[in-house]
PDB file of C-alpha atoms and ligand atoms in Angstrom:
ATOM      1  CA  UNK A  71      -9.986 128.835 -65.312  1.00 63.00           C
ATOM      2  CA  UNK A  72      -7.523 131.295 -64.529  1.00 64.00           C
ATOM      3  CA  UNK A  73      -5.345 129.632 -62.476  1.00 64.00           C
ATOM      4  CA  UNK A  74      -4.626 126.473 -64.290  1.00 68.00           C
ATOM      5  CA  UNK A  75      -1.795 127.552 -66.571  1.00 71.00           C
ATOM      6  CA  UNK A  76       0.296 128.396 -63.163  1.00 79.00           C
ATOM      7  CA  UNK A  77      -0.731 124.580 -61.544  1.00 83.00           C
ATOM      8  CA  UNK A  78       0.717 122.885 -64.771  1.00 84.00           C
ATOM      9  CA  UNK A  79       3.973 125.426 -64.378  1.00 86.00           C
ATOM     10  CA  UNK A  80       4.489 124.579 -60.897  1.00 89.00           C
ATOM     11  CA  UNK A  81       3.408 120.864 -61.807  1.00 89.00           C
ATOM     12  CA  UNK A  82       6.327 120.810 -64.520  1.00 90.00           C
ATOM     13  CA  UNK A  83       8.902 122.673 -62.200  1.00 92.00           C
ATOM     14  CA  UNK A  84       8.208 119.738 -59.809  1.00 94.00           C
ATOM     15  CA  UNK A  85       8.521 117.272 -61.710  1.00 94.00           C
ATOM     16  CA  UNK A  86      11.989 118.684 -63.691  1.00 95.00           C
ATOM     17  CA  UNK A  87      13.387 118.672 -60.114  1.00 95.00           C
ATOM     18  CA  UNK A  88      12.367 115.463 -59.439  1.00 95.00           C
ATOM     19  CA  UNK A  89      14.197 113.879 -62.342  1.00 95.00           C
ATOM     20  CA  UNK A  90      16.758 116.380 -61.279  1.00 96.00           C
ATOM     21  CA  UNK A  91      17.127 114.513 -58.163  1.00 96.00           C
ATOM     22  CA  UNK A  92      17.042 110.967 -59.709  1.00 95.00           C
ATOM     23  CA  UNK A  93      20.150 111.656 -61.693  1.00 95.00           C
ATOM     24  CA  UNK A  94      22.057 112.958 -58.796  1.00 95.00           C
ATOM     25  CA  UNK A  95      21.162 109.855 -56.721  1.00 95.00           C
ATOM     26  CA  UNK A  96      22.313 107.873 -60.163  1.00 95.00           C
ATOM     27  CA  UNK A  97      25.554 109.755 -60.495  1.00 94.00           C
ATOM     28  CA  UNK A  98      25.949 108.927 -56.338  1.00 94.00           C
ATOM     29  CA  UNK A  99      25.251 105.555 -56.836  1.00 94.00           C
ATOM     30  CA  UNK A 100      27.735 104.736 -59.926  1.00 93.00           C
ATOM     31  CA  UNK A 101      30.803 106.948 -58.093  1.00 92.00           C
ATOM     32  CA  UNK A 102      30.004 105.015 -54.621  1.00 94.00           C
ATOM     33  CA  UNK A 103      30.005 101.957 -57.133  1.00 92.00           C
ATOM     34  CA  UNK A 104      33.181 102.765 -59.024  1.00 90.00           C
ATOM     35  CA  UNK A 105      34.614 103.603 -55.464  1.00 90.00           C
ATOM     36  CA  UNK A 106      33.826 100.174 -54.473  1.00 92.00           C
ATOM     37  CA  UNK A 107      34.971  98.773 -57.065  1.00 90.00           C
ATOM     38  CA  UNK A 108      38.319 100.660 -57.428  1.00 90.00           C
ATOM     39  CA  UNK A 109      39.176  99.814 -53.420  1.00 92.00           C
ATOM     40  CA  UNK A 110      37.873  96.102 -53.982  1.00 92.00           C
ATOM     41  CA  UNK A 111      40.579  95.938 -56.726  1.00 90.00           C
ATOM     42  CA  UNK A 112      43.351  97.526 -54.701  1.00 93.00           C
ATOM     43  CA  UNK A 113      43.162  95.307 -51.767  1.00 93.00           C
ATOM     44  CA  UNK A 114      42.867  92.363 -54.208  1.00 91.00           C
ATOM     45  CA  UNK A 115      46.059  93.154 -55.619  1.00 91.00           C
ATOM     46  CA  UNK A 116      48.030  94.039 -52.593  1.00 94.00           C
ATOM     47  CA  UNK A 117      47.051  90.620 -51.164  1.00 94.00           C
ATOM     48  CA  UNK A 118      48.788  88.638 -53.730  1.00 91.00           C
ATOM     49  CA  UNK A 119      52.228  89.682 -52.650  1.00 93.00           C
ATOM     50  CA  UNK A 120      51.860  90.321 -48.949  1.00 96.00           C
ATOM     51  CA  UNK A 121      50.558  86.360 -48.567  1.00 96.00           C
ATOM     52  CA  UNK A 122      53.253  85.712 -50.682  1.00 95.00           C
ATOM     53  CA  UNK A 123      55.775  87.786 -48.126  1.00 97.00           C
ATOM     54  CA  UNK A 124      54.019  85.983 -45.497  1.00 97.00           C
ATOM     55  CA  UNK A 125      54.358  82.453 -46.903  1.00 96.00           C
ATOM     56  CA  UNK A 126      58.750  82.941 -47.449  1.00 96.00           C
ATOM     57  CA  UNK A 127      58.877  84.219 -44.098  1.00 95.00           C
ATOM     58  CA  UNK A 128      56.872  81.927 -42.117  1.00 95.00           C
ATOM     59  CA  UNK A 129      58.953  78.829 -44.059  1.00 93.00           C
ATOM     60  CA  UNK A 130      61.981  80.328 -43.002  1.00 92.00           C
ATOM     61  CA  UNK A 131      61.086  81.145 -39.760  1.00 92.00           C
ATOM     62  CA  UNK A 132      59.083  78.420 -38.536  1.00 93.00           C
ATOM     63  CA  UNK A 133      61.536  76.158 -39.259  1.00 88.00           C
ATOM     64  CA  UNK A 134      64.697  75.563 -37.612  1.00 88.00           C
ATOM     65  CA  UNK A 135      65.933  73.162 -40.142  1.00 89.00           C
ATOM     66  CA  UNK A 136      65.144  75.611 -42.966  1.00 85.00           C
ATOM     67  CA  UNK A 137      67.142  78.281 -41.344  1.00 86.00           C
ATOM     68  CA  UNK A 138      70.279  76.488 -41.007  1.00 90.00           C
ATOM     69  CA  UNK A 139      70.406  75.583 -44.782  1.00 91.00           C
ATOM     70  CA  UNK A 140      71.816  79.143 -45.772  1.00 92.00           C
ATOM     71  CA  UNK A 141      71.174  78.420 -49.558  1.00 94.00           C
ATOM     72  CA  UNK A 142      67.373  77.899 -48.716  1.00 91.00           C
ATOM     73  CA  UNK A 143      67.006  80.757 -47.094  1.00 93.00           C
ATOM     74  CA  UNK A 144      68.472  82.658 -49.494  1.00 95.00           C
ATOM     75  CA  UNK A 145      66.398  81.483 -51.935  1.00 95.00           C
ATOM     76  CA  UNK A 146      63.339  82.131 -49.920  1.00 94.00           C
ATOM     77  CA  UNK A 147      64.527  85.488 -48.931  1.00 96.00           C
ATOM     78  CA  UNK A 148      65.057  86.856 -52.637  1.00 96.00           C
ATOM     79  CA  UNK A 149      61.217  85.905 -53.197  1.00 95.00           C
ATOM     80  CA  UNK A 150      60.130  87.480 -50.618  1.00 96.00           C
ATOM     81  CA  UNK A 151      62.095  90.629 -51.800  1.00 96.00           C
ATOM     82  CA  UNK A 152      60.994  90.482 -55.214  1.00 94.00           C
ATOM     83  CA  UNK A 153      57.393  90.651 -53.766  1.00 94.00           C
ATOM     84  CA  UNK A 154      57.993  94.118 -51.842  1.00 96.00           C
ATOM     85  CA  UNK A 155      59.511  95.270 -54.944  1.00 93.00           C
ATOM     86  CA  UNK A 156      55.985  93.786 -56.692  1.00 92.00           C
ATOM     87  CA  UNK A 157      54.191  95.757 -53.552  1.00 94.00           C
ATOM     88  CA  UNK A 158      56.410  98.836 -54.229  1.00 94.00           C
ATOM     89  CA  UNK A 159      55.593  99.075 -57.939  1.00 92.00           C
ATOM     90  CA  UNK A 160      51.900  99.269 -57.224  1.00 94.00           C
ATOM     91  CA  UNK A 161      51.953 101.822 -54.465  1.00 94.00           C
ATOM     92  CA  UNK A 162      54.420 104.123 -56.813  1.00 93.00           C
ATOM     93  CA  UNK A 163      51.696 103.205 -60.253  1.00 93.00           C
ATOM     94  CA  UNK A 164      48.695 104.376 -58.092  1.00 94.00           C
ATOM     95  CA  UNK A 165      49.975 106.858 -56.830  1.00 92.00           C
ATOM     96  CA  UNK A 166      50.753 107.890 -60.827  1.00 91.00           C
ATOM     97  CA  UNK A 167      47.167 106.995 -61.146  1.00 92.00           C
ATOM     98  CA  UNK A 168      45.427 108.987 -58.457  1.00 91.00           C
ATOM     99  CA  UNK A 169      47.504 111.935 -59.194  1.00 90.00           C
ATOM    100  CA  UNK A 170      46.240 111.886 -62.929  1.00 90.00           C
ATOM    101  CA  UNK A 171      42.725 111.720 -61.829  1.00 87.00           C
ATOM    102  CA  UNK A 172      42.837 114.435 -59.289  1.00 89.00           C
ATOM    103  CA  UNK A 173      44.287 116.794 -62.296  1.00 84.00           C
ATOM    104  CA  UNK A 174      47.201 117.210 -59.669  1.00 83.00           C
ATOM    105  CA  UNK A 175      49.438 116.396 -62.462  1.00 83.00           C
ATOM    106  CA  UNK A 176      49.969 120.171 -64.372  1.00 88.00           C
ATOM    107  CA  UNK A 177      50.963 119.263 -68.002  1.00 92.00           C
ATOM    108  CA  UNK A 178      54.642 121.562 -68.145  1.00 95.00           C
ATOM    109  CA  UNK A 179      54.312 121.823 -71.839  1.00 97.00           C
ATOM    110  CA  UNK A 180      57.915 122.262 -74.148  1.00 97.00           C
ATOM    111  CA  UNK A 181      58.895 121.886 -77.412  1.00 98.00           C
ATOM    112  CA  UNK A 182      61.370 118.626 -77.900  1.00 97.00           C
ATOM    113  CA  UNK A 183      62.355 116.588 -80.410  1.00 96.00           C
ATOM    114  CA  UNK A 184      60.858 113.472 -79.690  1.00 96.00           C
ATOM    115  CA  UNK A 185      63.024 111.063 -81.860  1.00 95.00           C
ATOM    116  CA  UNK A 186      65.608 111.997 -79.057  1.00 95.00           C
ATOM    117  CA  UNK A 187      63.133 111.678 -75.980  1.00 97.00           C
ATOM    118  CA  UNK A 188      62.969 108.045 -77.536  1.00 96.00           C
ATOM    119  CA  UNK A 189      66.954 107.622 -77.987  1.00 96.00           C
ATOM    120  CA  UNK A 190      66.944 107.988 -74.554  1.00 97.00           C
ATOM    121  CA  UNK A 191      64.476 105.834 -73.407  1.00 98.00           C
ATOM    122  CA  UNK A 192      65.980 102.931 -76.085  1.00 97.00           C
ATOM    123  CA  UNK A 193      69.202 103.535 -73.791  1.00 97.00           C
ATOM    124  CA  UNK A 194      67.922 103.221 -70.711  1.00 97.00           C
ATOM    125  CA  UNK A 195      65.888 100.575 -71.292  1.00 97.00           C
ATOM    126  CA  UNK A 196      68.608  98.757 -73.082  1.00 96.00           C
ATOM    127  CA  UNK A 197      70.033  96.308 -70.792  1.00 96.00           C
ATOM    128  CA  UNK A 198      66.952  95.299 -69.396  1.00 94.00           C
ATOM    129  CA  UNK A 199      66.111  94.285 -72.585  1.00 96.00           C
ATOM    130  CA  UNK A 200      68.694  92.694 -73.974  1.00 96.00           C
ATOM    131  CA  UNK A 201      68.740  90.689 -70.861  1.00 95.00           C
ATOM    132  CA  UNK A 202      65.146  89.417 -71.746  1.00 95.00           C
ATOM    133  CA  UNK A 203      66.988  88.753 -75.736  1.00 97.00           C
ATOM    134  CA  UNK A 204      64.625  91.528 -77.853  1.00 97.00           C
ATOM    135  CA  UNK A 205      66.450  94.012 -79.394  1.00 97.00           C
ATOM    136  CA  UNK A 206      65.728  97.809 -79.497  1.00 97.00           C
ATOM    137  CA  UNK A 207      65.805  99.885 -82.803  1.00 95.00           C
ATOM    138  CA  UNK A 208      64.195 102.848 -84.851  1.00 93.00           C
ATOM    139  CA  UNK A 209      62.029 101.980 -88.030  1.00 90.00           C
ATOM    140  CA  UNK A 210      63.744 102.552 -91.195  1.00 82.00           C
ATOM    141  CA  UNK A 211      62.712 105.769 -92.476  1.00 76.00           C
ATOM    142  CA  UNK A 212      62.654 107.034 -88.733  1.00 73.00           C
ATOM    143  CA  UNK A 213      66.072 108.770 -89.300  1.00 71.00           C
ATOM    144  CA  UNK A 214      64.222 112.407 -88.986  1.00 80.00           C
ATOM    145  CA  UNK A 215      63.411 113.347 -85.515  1.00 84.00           C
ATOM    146  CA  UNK A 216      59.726 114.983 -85.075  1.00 92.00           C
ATOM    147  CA  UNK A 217      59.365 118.342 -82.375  1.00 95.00           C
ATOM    148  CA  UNK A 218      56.407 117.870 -80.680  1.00 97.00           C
ATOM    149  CA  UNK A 219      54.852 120.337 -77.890  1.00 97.00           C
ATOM    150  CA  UNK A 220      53.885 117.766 -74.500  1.00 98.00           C
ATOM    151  CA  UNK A 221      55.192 117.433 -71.492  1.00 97.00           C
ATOM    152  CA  UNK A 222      58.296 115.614 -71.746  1.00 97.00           C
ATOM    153  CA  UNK A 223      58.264 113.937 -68.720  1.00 96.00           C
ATOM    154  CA  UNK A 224      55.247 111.952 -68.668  1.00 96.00           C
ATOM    155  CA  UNK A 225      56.116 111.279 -72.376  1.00 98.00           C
ATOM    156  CA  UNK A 226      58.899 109.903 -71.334  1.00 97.00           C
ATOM    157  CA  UNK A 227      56.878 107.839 -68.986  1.00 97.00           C
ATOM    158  CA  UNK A 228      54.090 106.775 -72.029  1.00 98.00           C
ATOM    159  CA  UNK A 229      57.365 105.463 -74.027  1.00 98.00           C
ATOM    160  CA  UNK A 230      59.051 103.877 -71.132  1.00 97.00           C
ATOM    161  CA  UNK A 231      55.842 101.871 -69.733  1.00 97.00           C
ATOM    162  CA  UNK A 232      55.076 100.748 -74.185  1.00 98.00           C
ATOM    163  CA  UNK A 233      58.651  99.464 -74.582  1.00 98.00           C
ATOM    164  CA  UNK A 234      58.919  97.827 -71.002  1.00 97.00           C
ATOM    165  CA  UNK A 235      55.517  96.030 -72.339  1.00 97.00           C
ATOM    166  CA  UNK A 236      57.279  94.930 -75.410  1.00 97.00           C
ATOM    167  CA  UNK A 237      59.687  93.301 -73.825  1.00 96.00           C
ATOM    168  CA  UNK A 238      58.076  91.780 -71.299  1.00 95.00           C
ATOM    169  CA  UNK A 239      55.223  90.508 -74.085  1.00 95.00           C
ATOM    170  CA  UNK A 240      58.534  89.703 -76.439  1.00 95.00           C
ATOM    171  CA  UNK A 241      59.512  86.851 -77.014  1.00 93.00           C
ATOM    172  CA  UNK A 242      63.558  86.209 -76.720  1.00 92.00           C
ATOM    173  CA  UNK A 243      65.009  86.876 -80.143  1.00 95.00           C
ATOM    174  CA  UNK A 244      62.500  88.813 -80.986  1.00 97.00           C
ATOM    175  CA  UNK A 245      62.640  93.010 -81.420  1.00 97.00           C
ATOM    176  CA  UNK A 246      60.838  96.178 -80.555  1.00 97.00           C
ATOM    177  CA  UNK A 247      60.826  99.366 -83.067  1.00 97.00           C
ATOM    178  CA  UNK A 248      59.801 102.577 -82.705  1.00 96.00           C
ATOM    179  CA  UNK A 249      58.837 104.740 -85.262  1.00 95.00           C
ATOM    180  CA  UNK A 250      57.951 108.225 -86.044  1.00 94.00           C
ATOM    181  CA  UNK A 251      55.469 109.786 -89.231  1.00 93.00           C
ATOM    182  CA  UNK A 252      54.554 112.979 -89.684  1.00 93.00           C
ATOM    183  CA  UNK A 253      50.691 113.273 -90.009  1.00 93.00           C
ATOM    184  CA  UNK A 254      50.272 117.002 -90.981  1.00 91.00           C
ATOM    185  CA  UNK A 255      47.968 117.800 -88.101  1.00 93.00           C
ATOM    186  CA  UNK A 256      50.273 115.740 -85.482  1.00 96.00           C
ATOM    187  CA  UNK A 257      53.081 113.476 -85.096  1.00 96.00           C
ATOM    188  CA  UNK A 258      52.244 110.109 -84.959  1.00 96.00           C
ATOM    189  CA  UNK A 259      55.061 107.622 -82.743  1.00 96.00           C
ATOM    190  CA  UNK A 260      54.582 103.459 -82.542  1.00 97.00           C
ATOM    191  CA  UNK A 261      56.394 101.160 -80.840  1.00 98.00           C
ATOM    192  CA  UNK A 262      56.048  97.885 -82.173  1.00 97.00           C
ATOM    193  CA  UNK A 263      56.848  94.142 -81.080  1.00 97.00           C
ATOM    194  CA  UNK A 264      56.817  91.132 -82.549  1.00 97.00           C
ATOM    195  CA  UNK A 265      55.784  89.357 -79.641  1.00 96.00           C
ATOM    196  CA  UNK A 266      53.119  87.040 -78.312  1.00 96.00           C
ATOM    197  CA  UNK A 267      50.832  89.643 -79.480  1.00 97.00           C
ATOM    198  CA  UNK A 268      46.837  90.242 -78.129  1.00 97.00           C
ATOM    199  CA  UNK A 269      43.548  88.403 -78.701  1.00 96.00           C
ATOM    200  CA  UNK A 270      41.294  90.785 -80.095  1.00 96.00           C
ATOM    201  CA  UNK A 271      38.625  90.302 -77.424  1.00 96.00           C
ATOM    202  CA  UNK A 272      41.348  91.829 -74.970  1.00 96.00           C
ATOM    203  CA  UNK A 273      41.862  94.363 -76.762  1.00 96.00           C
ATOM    204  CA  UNK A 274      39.209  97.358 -75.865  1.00 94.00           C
ATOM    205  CA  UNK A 275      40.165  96.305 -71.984  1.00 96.00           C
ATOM    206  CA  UNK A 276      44.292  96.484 -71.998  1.00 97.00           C
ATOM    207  CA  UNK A 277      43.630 100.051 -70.875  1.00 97.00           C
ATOM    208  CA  UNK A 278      41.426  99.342 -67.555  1.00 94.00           C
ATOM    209  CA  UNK A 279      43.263  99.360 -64.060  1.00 92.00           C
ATOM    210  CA  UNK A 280      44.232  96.071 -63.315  1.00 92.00           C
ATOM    211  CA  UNK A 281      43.100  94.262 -66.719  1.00 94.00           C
ATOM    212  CA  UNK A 282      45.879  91.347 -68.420  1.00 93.00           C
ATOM    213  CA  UNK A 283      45.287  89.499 -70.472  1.00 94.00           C
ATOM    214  CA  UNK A 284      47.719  86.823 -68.785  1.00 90.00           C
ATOM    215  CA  UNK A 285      47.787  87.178 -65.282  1.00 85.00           C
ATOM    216  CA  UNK A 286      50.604  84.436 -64.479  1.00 83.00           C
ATOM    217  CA  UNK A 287      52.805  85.955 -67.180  1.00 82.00           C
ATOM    218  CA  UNK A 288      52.242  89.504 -66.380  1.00 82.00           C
ATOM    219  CA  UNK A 289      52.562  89.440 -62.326  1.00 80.00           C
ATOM    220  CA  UNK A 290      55.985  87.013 -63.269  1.00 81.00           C
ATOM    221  CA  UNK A 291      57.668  89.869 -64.716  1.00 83.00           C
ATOM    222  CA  UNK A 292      56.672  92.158 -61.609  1.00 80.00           C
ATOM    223  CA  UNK A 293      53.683  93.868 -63.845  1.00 84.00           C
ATOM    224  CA  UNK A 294      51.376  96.158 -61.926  1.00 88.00           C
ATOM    225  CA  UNK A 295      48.830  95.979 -64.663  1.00 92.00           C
ATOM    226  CA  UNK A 296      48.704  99.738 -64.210  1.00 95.00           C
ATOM    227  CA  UNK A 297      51.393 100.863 -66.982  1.00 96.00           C
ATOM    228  CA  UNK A 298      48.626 101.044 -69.782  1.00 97.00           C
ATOM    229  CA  UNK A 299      45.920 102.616 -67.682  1.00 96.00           C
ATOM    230  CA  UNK A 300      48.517 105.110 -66.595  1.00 96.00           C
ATOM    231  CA  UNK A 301      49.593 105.960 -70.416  1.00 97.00           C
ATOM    232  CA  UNK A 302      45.479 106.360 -71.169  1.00 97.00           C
ATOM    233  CA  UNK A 303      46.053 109.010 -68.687  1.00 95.00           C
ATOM    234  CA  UNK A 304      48.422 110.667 -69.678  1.00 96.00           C
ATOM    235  CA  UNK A 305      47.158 110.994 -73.546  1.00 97.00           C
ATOM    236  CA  UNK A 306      43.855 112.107 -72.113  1.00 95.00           C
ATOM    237  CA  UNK A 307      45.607 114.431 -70.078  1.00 94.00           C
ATOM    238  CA  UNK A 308      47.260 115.533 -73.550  1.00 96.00           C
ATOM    239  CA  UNK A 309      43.770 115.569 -75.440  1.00 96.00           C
ATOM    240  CA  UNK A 310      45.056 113.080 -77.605  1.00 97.00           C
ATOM    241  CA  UNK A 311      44.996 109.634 -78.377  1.00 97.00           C
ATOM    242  CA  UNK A 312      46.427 106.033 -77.699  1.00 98.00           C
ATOM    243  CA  UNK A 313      45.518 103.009 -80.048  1.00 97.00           C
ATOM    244  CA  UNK A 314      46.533  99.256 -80.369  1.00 98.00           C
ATOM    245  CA  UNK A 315      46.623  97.028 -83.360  1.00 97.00           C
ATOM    246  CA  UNK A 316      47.784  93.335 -82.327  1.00 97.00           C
ATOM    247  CA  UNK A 317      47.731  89.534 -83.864  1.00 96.00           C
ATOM    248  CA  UNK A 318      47.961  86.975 -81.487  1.00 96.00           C
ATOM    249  CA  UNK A 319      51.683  84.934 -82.169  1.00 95.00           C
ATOM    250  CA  UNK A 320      52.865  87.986 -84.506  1.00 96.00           C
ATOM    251  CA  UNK A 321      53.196  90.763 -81.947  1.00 97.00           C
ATOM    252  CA  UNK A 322      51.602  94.387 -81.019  1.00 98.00           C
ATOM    253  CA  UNK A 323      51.887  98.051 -82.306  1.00 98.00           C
ATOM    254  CA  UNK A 324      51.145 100.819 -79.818  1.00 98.00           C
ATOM    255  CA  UNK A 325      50.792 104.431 -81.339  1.00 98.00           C
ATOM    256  CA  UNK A 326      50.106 107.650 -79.688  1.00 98.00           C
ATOM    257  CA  UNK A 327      49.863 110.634 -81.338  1.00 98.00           C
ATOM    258  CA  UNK A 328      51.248 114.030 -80.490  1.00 98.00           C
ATOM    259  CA  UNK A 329      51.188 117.496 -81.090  1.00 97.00           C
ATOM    260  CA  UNK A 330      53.149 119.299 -83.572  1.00 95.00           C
ATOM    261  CA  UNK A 331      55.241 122.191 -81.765  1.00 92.00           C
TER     262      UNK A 331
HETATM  263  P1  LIG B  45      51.161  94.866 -66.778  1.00 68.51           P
HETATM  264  O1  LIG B  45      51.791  95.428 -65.575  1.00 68.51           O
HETATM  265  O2  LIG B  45      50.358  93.622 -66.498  1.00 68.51           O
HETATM  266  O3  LIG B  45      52.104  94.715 -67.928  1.00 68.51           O
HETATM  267  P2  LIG B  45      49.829  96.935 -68.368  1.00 68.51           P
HETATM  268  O4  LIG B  45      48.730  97.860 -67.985  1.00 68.51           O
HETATM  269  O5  LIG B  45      51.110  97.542 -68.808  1.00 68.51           O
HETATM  270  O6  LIG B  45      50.022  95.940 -67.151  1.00 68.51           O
HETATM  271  O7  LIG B  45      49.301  95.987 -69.548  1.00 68.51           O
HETATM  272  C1  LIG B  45      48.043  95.336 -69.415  1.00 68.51           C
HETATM  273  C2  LIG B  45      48.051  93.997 -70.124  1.00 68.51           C
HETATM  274  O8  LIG B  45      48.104  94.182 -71.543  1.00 68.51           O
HETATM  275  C3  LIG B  45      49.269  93.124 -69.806  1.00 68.51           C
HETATM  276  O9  LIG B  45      49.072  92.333 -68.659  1.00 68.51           O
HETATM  277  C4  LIG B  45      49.384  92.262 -71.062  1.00 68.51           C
HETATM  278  O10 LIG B  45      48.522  91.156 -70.965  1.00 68.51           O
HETATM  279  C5  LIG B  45      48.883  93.170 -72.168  1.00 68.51           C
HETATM  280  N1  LIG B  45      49.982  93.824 -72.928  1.00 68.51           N
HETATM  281  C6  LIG B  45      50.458  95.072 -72.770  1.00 68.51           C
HETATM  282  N2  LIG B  45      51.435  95.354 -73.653  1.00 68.51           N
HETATM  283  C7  LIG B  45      51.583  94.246 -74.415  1.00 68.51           C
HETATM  284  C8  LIG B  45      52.434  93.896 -75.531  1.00 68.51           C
HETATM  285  N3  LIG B  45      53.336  94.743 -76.028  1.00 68.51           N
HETATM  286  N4  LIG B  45      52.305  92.640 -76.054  1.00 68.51           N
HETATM  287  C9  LIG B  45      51.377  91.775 -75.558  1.00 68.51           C
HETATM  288  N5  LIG B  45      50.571  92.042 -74.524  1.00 68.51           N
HETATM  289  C10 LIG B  45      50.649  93.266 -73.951  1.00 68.51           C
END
């Protein structure tokens, strides 16, 4: 029969678009799920705060006798603010986030020494944390700075969002290094804490929008729970890497590696 070869050719084009078409409605399905999910988790967020907002307010203002005692007010008031700030910090991490996913973000790659990138952040970040009582410092050995080729700006950002974790996570008294080795094929740079430290089941899930491990504690000190999801992205961004090694009660190491310039 001459013509079957052509029937099972057709027959097998048919069905390769078929499946074709199946894993285009798949791919559909898990974005318009991921979408969902991502807008489910916003609004979730946002609501904390702005009920929050609402609640001050409405005590103040829904009652005369609350209003006339300045020192309650005040007190309410300053709650209230520190929940737009909470409201604020969101809006500004997403829209770190969404500009990292769109690629909007164009890596402007320079050579810098990155042992000074991280004096500066230690300085900056200085009173804040000696405020909370944990102390900044280099690792001994750490006295050689490192040039690396990155963008230093989001860098920047990476070490700024690790060390504001370790002293948030810290625990008063305690202390936050950073160090710096030189890997031959990159730099590798860890900040680590000897704080309260992460179970390991957390562990593969500090990374994911909105994940912490404590919510009470991290929303208390005006987390986001975006600053790790936003250094993934910014290592991915850089084709390289960001790990975690933690103990629960002894504290947490971050490292990211760079490239060498
Ligand atoms: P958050 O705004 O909640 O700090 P992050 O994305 O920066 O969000 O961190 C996610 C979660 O990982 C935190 O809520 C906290 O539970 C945990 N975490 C991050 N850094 C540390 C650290 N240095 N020590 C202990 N836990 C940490």
């Amino acid at each position: 029969d001459i013509d079957q070869p052509i029937i099972e050719e057709v027959e097998q084009e048919v069905e390769e678009w078929a499946e074709q078409q199946q894993r285009q409605l798949r791919d559909y399905e898990r974005f318009a799920e991921y979408r969902r999910r991502y807008v489910g988790d916003i609004s979730h967020e946002l609501k904390t705060p702005i009920f929050n907002i609402q609640g001050y307010l409405h005590t103040i203002l829904d009652d005369d006798s609350v209003l006339e005692d300045k020192k309650f007010t005040l007190k309410f008031l300053r709650k209230a603010a520190k929940n737009v700030e909470r409201l604020q910090t969101i809006v500004e991490d997403l829209g770190a986030i969404s500009r990292l996913e769109s690629g909007e973000l164009i890596l402007d790659l320079e050579t810098f020494d990155i042992k000074e990138l991280a004096t500066e952040v230690i300085e900056e970040l200085d009173l804040k944390s000696r405020e909370a009582g944990v102390t900044l410092s280099f690792k001994p050995g750490a006295d050689t700075g490192f040039l690396v080729r990155a963008d230093r700006e989001s860098i920047r950002q990476v070490l700024i969002n690790l060390v504001t974790n370790s002293v948030k996570y810290g625990n008063s008294g305690g202390e936050t290094r950073i160090g710096f080795y030189d890997m031959d094929s990159f730099i590798l740079c860890e900040v680590a804490d000897n704080g309260i430290g992460i179970p390991e089941k957390h562990l593969p899930h500090v990374f994911d929008r909105f994940y912490r491990v404590d919510k009470s504690r991290s929303r208390e000190k005006g987390g986001s729970g975006l600053g790790l999801s936003i250094v993934k992205h910014i290592m991915e961004a850089h084709q390289q890497t960001i790990n975690v090694r933690s103990s629960p009660g002894l504290g947490s190491t971050f490292g990211i590696t760079l490239g060498k310039a």
